[in-house]
Coordinates of N, CA and C in Angstrom, one line a residue:
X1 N -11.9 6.3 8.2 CA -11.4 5.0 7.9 C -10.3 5.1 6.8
X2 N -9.1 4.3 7.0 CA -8.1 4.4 6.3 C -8.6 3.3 4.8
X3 N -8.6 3.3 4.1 CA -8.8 2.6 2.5 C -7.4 2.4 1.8
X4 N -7.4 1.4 1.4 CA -6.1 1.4 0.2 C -6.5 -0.2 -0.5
X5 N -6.4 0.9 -1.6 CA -7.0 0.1 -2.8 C -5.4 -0.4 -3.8
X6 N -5.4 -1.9 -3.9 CA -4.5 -2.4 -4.8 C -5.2 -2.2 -6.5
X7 N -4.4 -2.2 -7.2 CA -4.6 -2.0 -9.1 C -4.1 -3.2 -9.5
X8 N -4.8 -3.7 -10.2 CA -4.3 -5.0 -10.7 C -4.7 -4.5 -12.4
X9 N -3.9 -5.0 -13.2 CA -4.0 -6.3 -14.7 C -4.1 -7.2 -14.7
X10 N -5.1 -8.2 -14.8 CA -4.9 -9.3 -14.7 C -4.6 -9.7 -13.2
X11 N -3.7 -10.7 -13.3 CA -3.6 -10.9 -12.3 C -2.1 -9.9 -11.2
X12 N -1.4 -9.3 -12.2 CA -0.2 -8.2 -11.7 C -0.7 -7.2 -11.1
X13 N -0.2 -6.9 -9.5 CA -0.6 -5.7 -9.0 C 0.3 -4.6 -9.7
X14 N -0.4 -3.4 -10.1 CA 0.6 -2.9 -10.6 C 0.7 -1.4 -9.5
X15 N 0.1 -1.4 -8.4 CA 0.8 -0.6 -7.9 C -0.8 -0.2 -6.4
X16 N -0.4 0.6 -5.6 CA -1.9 1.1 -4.5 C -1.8 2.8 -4.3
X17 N -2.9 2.5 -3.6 CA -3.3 3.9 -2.8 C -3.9 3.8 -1.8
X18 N -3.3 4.5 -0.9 CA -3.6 4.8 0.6 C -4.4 5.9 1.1
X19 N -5.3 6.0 1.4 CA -6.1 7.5 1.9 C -7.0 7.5 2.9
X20 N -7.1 8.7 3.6 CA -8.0 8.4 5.0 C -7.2 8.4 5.8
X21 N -7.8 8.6 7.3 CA -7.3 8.3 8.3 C -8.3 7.7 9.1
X22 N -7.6 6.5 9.7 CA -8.4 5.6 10.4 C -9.2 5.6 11.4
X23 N -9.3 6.8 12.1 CA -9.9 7.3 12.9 C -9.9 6.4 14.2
X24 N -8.6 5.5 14.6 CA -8.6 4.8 16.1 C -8.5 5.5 17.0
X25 N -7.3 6.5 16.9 CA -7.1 7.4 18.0 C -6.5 8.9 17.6
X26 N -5.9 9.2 18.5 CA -6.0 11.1 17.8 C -4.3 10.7 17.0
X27 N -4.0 11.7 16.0 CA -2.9 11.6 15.5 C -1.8 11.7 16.2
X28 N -0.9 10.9 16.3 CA 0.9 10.6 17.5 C 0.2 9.3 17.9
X29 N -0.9 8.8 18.4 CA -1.6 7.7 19.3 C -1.9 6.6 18.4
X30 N -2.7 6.5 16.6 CA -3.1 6.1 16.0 C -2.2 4.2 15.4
X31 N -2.7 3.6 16.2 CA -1.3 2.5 15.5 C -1.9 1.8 14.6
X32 N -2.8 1.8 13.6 CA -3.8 1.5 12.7 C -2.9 2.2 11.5
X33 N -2.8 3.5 11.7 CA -2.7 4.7 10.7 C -1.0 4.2 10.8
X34 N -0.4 3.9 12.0 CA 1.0 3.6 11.9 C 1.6 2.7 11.3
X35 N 0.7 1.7 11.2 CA 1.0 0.3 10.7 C 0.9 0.5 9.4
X36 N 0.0 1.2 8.6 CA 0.2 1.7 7.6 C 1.1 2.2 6.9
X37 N 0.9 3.5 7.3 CA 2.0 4.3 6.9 C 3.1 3.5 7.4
X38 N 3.8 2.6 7.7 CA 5.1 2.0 8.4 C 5.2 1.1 6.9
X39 N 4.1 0.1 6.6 CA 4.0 -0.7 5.5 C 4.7 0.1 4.4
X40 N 3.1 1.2 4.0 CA 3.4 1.9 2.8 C 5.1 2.7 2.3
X41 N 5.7 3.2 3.5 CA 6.6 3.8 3.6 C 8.0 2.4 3.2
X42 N 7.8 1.1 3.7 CA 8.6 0.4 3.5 C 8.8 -0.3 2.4
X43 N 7.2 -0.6 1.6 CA 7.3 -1.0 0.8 C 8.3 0.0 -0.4
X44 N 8.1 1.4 -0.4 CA 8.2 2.6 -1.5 C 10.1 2.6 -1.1
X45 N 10.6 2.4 -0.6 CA 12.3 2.3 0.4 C 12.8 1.1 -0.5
X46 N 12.1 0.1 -0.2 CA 12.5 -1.1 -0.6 C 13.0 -1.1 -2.8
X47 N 11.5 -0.9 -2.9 CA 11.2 -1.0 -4.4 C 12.4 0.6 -5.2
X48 N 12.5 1.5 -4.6 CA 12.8 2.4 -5.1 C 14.4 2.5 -4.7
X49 N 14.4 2.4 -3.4 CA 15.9 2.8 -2.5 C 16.7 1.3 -2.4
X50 N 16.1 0.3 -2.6 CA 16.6 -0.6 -2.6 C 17.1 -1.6 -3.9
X51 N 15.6 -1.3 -4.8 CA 15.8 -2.4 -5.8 C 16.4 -1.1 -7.1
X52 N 16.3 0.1 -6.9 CA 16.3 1.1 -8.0 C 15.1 1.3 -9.0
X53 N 14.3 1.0 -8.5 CA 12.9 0.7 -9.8 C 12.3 2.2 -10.4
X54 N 12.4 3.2 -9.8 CA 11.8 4.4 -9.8 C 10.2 4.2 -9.7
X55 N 9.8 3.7 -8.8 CA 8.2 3.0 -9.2 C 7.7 5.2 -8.3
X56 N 6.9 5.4 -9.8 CA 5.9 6.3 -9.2 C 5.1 6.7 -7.7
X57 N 5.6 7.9 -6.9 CA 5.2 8.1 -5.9 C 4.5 9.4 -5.9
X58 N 3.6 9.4 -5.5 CA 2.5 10.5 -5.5 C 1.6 10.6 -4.0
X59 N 2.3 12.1 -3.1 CA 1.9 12.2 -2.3 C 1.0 13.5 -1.9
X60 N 0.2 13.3 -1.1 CA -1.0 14.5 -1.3 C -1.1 14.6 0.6
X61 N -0.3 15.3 1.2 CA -0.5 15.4 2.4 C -2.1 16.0 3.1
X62 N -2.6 16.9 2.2 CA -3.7 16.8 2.5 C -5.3 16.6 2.5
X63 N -5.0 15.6 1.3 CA -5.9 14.6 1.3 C -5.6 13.3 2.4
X64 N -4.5 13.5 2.9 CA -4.2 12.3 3.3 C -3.8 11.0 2.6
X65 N -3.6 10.8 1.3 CA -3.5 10.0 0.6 C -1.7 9.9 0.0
X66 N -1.6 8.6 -0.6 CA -0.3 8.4 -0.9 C -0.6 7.5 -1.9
X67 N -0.2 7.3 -3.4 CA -0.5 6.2 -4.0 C 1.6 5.9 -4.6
X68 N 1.4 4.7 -5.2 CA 2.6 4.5 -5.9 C 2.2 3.2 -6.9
X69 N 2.7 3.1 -8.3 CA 3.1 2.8 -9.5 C 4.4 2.2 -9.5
X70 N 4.0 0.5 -9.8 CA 4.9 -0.1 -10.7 C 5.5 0.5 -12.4
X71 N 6.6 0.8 -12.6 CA 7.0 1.0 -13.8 C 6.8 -0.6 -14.7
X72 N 6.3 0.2 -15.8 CA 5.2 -0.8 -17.1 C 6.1 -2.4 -17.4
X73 N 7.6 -2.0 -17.3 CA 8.5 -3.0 -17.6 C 9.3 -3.4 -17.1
X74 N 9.4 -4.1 -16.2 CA 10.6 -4.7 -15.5 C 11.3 -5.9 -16.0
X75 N 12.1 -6.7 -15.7 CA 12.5 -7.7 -16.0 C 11.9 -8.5 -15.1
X76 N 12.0 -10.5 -15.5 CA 11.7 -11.4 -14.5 C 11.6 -11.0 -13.3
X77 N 12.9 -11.1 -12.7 CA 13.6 -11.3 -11.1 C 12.8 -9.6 -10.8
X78 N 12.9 -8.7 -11.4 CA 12.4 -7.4 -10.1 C 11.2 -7.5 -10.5
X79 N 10.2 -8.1 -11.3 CA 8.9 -8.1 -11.8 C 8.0 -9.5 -10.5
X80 N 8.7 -10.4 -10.5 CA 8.6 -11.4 -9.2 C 9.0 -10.7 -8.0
X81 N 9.9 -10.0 -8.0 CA 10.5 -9.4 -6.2 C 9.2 -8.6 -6.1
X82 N 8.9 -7.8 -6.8 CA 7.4 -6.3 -6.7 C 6.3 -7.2 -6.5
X83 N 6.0 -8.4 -7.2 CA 4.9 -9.3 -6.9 C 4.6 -9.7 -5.7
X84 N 5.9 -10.7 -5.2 CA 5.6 -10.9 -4.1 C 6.0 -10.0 -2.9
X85 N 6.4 -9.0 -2.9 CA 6.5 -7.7 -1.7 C 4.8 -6.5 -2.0
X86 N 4.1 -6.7 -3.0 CA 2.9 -6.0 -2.7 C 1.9 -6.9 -2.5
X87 N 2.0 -8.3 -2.8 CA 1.3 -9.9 -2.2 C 1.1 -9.4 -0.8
X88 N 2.5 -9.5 -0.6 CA 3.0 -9.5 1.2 C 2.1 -8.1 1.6
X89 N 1.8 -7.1 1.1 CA 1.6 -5.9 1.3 C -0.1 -6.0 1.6
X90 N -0.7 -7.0 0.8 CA -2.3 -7.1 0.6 C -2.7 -7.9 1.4
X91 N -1.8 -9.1 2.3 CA -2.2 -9.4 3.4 C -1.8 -9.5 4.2
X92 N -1.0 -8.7 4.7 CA -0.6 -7.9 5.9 C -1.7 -7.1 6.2
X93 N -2.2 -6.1 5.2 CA -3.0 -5.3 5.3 C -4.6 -5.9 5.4
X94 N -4.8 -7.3 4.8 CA -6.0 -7.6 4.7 C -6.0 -8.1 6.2
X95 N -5.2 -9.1 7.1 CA -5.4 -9.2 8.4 C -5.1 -7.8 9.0
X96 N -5.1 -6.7 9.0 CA -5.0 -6.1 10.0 C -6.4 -5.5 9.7
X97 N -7.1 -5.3 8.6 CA -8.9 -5.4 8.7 C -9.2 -6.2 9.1
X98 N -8.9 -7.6 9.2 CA -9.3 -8.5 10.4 C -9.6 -8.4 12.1
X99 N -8.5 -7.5 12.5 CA -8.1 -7.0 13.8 C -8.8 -5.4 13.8
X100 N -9.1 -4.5 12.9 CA -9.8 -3.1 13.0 C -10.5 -3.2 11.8
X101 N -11.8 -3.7 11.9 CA -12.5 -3.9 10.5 C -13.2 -2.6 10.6
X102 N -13.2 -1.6 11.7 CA -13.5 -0.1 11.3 C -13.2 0.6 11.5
X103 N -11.2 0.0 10.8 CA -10.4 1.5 10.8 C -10.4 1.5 9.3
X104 N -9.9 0.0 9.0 CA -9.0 -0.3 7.5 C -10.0 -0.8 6.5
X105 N -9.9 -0.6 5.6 CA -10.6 -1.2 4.6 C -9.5 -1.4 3.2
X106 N -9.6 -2.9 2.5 CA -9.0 -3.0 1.8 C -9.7 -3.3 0.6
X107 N -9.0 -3.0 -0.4 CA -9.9 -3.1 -1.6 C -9.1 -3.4 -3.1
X108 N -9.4 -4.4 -3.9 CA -8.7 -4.7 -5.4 C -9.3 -3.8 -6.4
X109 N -8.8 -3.4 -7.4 CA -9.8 -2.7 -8.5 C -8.6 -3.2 -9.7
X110 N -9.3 -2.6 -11.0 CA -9.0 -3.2 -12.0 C -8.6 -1.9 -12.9

């Protein structure tokens, strides 16, 4: 089962982690594990390649896991853009446990 757990303060996500593999189908076949990793991958493009944020990327090929970190201080406008693009990120991800409630598991921690 694939897991990815969002971090919050309060109510600010400040960043997730992805690990596991979702075990739908064999790896190249997996569109659980694709949708994922397609998410994860776009969100980390966006915030880093697009907005410049340098948000913390930490990848472990084999553990299978990938996490990434908001940096501590942003201003208004990229501090709302990260909000609502890891929002978008938590329920995207939370209906797609809707549709594979035993590939994906989502999870908030503090």
């Amino acid at each position: 089962m694939t897991t990815v757990t969002f971090y919050t303060e309060g109510s600010r996500i400040t960043g997730f982690e992805a690990s596991g593999h979702s075990g739908y189908a064999e790896a190249g076949g997996d569109i659980v594990c694709a949708a994922v990793t397609s998410t994860v991958r776009l969100i980390e493009c966006v915030l880093n390649d697009v907005m410049g944020l340098c948000a913390t990327v930490k990848v472990n090929e084999n553990a299978a896991r990938i996490s990434l970190r908001l940096p501590g201080s942003l201003g208004q406008t990229a501090e709302s853009t990260c909000q609502t693009l890891l929002t978008g990120m938590m329920v995207y991800l939370i209906e797609l446990h809707g549709e594979y409630p035993d590939h994906i598991e989502v999870i908030e921690a503090e």
